[in-house]
Short mmCIF file of N, CA, C and O in Angstrom, two decimals:
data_model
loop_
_atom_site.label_atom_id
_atom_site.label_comp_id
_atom_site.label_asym_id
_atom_site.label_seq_id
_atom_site.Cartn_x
_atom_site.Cartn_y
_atom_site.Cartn_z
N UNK A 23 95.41 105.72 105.26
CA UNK A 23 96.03 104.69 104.45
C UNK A 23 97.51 104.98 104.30
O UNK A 23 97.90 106.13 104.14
N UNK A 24 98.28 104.05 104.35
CA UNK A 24 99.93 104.03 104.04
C UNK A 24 100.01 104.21 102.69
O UNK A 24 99.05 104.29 101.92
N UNK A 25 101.31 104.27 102.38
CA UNK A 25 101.98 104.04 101.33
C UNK A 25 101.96 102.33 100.53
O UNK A 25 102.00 101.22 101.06
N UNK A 26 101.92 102.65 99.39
CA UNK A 26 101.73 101.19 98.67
C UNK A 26 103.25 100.68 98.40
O UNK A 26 104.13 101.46 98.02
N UNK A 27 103.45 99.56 98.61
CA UNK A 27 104.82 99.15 98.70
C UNK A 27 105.08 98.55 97.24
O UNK A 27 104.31 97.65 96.90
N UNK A 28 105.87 98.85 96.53
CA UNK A 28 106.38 98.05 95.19
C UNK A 28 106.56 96.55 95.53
O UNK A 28 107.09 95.96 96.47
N UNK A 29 105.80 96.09 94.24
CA UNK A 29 105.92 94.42 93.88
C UNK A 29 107.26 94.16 94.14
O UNK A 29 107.42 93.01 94.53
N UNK A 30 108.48 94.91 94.05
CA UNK A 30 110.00 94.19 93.62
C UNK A 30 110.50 94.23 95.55
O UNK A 30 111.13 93.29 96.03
N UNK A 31 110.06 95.49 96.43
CA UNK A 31 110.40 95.28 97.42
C UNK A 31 109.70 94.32 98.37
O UNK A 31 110.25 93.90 99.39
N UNK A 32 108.20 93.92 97.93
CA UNK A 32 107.82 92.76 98.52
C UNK A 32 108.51 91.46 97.92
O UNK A 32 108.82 90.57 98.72
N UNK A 33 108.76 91.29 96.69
CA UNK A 33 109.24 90.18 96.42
C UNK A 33 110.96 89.88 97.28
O UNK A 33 111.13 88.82 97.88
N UNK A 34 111.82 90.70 97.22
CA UNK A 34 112.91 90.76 97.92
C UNK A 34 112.15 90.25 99.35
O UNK A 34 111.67 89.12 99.29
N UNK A 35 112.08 90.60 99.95
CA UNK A 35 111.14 90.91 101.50
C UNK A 35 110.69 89.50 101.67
O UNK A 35 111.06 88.90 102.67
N UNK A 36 110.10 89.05 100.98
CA UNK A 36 109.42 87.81 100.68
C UNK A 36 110.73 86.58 100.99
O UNK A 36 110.98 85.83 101.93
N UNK A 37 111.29 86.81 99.81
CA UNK A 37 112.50 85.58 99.83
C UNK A 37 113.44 86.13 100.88
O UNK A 37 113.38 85.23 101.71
N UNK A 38 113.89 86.62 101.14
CA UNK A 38 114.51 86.79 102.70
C UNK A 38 113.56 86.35 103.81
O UNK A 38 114.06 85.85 104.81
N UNK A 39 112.27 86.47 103.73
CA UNK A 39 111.86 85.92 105.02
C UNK A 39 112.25 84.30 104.83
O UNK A 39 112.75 83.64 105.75
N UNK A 40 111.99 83.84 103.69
CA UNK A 40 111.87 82.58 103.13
C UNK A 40 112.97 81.75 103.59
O UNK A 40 112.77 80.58 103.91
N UNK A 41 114.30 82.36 103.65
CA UNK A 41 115.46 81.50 103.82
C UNK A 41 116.21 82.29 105.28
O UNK A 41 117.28 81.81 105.65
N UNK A 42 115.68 83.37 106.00
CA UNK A 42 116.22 83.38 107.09
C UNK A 42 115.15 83.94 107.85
O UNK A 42 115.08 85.13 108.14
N UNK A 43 113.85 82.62 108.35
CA UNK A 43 112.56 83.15 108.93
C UNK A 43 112.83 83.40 110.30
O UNK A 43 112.27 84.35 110.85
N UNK A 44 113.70 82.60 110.99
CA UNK A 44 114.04 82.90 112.34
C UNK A 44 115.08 84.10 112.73
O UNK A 44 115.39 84.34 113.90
N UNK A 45 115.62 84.91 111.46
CA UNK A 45 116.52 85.98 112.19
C UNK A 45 115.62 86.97 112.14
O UNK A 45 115.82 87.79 113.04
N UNK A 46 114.71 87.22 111.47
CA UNK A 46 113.95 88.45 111.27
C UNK A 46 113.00 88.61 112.68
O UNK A 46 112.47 87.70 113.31
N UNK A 47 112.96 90.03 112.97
CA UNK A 47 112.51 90.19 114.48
C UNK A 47 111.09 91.46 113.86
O UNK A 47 110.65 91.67 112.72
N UNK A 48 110.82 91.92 114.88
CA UNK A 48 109.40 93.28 114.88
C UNK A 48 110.41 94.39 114.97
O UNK A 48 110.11 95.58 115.04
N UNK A 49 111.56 93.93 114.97
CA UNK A 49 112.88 95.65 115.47
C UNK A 49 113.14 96.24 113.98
O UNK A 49 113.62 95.50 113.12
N UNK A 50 112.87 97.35 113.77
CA UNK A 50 113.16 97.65 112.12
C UNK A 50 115.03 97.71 112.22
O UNK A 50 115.58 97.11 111.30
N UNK A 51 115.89 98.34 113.20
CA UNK A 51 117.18 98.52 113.01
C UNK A 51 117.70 96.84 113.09
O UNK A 51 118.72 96.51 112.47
N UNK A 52 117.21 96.20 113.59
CA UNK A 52 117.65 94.63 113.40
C UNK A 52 117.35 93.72 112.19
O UNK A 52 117.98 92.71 111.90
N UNK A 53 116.39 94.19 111.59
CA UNK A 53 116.24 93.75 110.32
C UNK A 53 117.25 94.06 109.08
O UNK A 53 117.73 93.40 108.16
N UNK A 54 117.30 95.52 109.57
CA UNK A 54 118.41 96.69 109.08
C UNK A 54 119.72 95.99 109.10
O UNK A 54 120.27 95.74 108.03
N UNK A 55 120.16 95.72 110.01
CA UNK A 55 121.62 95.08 110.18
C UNK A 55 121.64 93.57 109.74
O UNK A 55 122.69 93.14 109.26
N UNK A 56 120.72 92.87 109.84
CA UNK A 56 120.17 91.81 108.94
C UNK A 56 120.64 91.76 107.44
O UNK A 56 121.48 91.14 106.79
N UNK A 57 119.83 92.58 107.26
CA UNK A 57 120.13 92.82 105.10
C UNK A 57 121.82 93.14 104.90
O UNK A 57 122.58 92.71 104.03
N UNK A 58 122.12 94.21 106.20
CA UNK A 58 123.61 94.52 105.86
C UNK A 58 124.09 93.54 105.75
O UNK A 58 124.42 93.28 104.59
N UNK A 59 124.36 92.65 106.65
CA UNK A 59 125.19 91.50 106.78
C UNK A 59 124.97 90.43 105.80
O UNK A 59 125.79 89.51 105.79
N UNK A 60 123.80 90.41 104.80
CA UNK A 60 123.64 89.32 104.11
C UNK A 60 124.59 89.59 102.71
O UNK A 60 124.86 88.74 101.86
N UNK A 61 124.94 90.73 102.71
CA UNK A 61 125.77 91.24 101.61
C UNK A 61 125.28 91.41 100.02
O UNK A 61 125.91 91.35 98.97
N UNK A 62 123.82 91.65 100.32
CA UNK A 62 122.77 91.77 99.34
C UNK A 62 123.12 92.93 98.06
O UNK A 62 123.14 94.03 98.62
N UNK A 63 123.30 93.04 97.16
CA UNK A 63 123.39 94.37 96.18
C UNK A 63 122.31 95.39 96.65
O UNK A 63 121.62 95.42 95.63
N UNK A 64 121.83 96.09 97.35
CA UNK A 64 121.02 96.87 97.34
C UNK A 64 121.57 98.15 97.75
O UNK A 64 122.66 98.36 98.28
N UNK A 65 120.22 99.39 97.25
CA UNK A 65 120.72 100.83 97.98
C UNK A 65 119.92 101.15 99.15
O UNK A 65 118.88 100.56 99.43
N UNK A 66 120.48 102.17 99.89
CA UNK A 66 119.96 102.58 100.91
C UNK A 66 118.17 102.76 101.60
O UNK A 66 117.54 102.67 102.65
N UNK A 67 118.00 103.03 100.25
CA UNK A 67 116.29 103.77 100.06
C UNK A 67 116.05 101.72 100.15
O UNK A 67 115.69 101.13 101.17
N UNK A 68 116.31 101.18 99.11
CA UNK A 68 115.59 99.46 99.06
C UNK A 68 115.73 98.95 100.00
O UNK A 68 114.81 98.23 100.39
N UNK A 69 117.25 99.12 101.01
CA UNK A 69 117.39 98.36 102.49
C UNK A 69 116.12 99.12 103.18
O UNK A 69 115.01 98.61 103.06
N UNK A 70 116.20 99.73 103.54
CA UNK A 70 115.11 101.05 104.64
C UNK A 70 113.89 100.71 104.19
O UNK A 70 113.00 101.05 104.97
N UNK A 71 113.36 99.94 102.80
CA UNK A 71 111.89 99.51 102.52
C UNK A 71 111.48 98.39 102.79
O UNK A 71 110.34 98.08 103.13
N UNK A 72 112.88 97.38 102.57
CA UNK A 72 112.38 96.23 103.00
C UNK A 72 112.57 95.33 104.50
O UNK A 72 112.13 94.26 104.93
N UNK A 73 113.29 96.19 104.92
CA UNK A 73 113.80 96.19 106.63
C UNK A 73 112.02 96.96 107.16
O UNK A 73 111.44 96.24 107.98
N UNK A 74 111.42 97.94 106.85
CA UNK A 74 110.43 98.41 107.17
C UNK A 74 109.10 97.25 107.14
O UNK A 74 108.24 97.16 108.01
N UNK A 75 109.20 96.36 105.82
CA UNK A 75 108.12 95.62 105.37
C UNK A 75 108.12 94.46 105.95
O UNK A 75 107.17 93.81 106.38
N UNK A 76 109.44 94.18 105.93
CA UNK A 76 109.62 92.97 107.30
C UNK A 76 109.05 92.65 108.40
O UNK A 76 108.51 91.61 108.79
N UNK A 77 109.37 94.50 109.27
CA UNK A 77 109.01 94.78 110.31
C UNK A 77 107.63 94.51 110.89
O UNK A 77 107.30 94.09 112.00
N UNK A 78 106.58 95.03 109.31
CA UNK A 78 105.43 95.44 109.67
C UNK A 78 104.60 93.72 109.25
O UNK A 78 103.52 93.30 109.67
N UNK A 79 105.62 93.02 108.28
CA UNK A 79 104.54 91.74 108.46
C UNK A 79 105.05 91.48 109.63
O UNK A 79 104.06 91.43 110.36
N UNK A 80 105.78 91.32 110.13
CA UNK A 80 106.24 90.42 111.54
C UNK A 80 105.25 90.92 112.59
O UNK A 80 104.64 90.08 113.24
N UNK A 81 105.01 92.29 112.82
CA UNK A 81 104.24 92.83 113.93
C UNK A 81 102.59 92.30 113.25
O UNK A 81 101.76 91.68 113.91
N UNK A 82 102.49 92.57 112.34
CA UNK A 82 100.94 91.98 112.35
C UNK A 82 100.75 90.74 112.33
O UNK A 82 99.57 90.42 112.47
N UNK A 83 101.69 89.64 112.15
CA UNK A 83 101.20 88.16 112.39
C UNK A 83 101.29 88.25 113.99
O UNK A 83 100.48 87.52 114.54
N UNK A 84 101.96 88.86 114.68
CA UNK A 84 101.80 88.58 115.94
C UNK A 84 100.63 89.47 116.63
O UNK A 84 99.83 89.02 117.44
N UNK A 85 100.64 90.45 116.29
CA UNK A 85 98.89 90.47 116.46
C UNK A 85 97.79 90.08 115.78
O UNK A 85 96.77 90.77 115.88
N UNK A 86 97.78 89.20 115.17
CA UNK A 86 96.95 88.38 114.72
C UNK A 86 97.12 87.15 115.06
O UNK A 86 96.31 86.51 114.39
N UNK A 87 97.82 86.33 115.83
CA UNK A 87 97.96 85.57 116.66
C UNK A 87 97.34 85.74 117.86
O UNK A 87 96.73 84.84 118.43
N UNK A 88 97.45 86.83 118.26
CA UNK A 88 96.79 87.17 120.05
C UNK A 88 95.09 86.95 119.93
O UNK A 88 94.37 87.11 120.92
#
């Protein structure tokens, strides 16, 4: 079993997919440079969780598509 992800970094995670569903990719460093550029208040540890959570819904809807 993984790590349990905090309600506040899914909710962030959440509304970023919400309003930029087509930039977000399965690449965690592209998600990464994603959040940078949105000019979001966050710290290092919150970018790196929700660039990660991104990652990992994006890869499982697409295997769950196949």
């Amino acid at each position: 079993m993984g790590k349990a992800v905090p309600k506040g970094i899914k909710a962030r995670a959440e509304e970023v997919q919400k309003y930029f569903p087509d930039k977000i990719t399965g690449h965690f460093d592209q998600n990464k440079a994603l959040l940078n550029s949105l000019g979001l208040p966050l710290t290092k540890t919150n970018r790196n969780l929700i660039a990660g959570f991104l990652t990992r819904t994006i890869r499982q809807a697409k295997e769950a598509a196949k």
